[in-house]
Amino acid sequence: MKFETWGMTGTIATSDPDSLSQAEVILWRWIHAVDDVANRFRSDSEICRLNRQAGRGRITVSPLLLRLLVVAQRAFETTQGLCDATVLPSLEALGYDKDFDLIALTTQPQRHVPIPVGMNCVEVDQNAQTVTLPANAALANPVPMEA
């Protein structure tokens, strides 16, 4: 089965054809759960609430967002900063401030594009289940596939 989400396409396959419908249910359940917490285009998402609280100390987050951010930090470290969830201010400055389908072809990016602060500046405390964002930080969708 092929599917599209988050500007990507994918394929789900099983070795047992009878399991495909169950696998599809699990896939969409996961996609909807991640979308609920990490969709930066939804003002009610957990990541938007977290971004609005940047610079205000420790913020308690859900287990799913915590898991996504732990994996995002690992991706940042593994790629030596090439994979960085703190790119939201840069993306917005470049004109990516709404869903792909809504971006006008005439959108003019800002001349000044902020440099991401880096996931190494984001404190993720797994034991306390909290995240601390610096005041100048904002997170894009931290949706690494291994989460």
Coordinates of C-alpha atoms in Angstrom, one line a residue:
M1 CA 0.0 0.0 0.0
K2 CA 1.3 3.4 -0.9
F3 CA 0.6 6.5 1.1
E4 CA 1.4 10.2 1.3
T5 CA 1.8 12.4 4.4
W6 CA 3.9 15.3 5.6
G7 CA 5.1 16.0 2.0
M8 CA 6.5 12.5 1.7
T9 CA 5.4 9.3 0.0
G10 CA 5.8 5.9 1.5
T11 CA 5.0 2.2 1.1
I12 CA 3.8 -0.2 3.7
A13 CA 4.3 -3.9 3.0
T14 CA 3.9 -7.1 5.0
S15 CA 5.2 -10.6 4.5
D16 CA 1.6 -11.8 5.3
P17 CA -1.0 -10.2 3.0
D18 CA -3.7 -10.8 5.6
S19 CA -1.8 -8.5 8.0
L20 CA -1.8 -5.5 5.6
S21 CA -5.0 -4.0 6.8
Q22 CA -3.9 -4.2 10.4
A23 CA -0.5 -2.7 9.5
E24 CA -2.3 0.2 7.8
V25 CA -4.4 0.9 10.9
I26 CA -1.3 0.9 13.0
L27 CA 0.5 3.2 10.5
W28 CA -2.3 5.8 10.4
R29 CA -2.7 5.6 14.2
W30 CA 1.0 6.5 14.6
I31 CA 0.8 9.3 11.9
H32 CA -2.2 10.9 13.6
A33 CA -0.6 10.7 17.1
V34 CA 2.6 12.3 15.8
D35 CA 0.6 14.9 13.9
D36 CA -1.3 15.8 17.1
V37 CA 1.8 16.6 19.0
A38 CA 4.3 17.7 16.3
N39 CA 2.4 19.5 13.6
R40 CA 3.8 23.1 13.6
F41 CA 0.9 24.2 11.4
R42 CA -1.7 23.4 14.0
S43 CA -1.8 26.0 16.7
D44 CA -3.2 23.5 19.2
S45 CA -0.3 21.0 18.7
E46 CA 2.0 20.3 21.6
I47 CA 5.1 21.5 19.6
C48 CA 3.4 24.9 19.0
R49 CA 2.6 25.3 22.7
L50 CA 6.2 24.4 23.5
N51 CA 7.6 26.9 21.0
R52 CA 5.3 29.6 22.5
Q53 CA 6.9 28.9 25.9
A54 CA 10.6 29.1 24.7
G55 CA 12.7 30.9 27.3
R56 CA 10.3 30.2 30.2
G57 CA 12.1 27.3 31.8
R58 CA 11.3 23.7 32.0
I59 CA 8.1 22.6 30.2
T60 CA 6.5 19.2 30.8
V61 CA 5.8 17.3 27.6
S62 CA 4.0 14.2 26.6
P63 CA 5.8 10.9 26.3
L64 CA 5.5 10.9 22.5
L65 CA 6.9 14.4 22.1
L66 CA 9.7 13.5 24.5
R67 CA 10.5 10.4 22.4
L68 CA 10.5 12.5 19.2
L69 CA 12.8 15.1 20.7
V70 CA 15.2 12.5 22.1
V71 CA 15.5 10.9 18.7
A72 CA 15.9 14.4 17.1
Q73 CA 18.8 15.1 19.5
R74 CA 20.4 11.8 18.5
A75 CA 20.0 12.7 14.8
F76 CA 21.6 16.1 15.5
E77 CA 24.5 14.5 17.2
T78 CA 24.9 11.7 14.7
T79 CA 24.9 14.1 11.7
Q80 CA 27.0 16.6 13.5
G81 CA 24.2 19.2 13.3
L82 CA 23.1 18.6 9.7
C83 CA 19.7 17.2 11.0
D84 CA 18.5 20.0 13.3
A85 CA 14.9 20.4 14.6
T86 CA 15.7 24.0 15.6
V87 CA 15.4 25.3 12.0
L88 CA 11.9 26.7 12.4
P89 CA 12.9 30.4 12.4
S90 CA 15.0 29.8 9.3
L91 CA 12.2 27.9 7.5
E92 CA 9.8 30.7 8.2
A93 CA 12.2 33.4 7.1
L94 CA 12.6 31.5 3.8
G95 CA 8.8 31.5 3.3
Y96 CA 7.9 28.1 4.5
D97 CA 5.4 29.4 7.1
K98 CA 2.4 27.3 6.0
D99 CA 1.6 23.9 4.6
F100 CA 3.1 23.1 1.1
D101 CA -0.3 23.3 -0.6
L102 CA -0.8 26.9 0.8
I103 CA 2.5 28.4 -0.1
A104 CA 2.1 30.9 -2.8
L105 CA 4.6 30.8 -5.6
T106 CA 5.2 34.5 -5.2
T107 CA 6.2 34.2 -1.5
Q108 CA 9.3 36.4 -1.1
P109 CA 11.7 35.1 1.6
Q110 CA 13.2 37.5 4.1
R111 CA 16.7 38.7 3.4
H112 CA 17.9 37.8 6.9
V113 CA 17.7 34.1 7.7
P114 CA 18.4 33.3 11.3
I115 CA 21.0 30.6 12.0
P116 CA 19.4 27.7 14.0
V117 CA 20.5 27.5 17.7
G118 CA 21.0 23.7 17.4
M119 CA 19.5 20.8 19.2
N120 CA 22.4 20.8 21.6
C121 CA 20.9 24.0 23.1
V122 CA 17.6 22.3 23.8
E123 CA 17.6 20.5 27.2
V124 CA 15.6 17.3 27.1
D125 CA 15.3 15.7 30.6
Q126 CA 13.9 12.2 30.1
N127 CA 13.6 11.5 33.8
A128 CA 11.6 14.6 34.6
Q129 CA 9.9 14.5 31.2
T130 CA 10.6 18.1 30.5
V131 CA 12.1 20.2 27.7
T132 CA 13.8 23.6 28.1
L133 CA 14.0 25.8 25.0
P134 CA 16.2 28.9 24.9
A135 CA 14.3 32.1 24.2
N136 CA 15.6 32.3 20.6
A137 CA 14.7 28.7 19.7
A138 CA 11.7 27.2 17.9
L139 CA 11.3 23.6 16.9
A140 CA 10.1 22.4 13.5
N141 CA 8.5 19.0 13.2
P142 CA 10.9 16.6 14.9
V143 CA 9.7 13.5 13.1
P144 CA 12.6 11.2 12.5
M145 CA 11.5 7.9 11.2
E146 CA 13.1 5.7 13.9
A147 CA 11.0 7.2 16.7

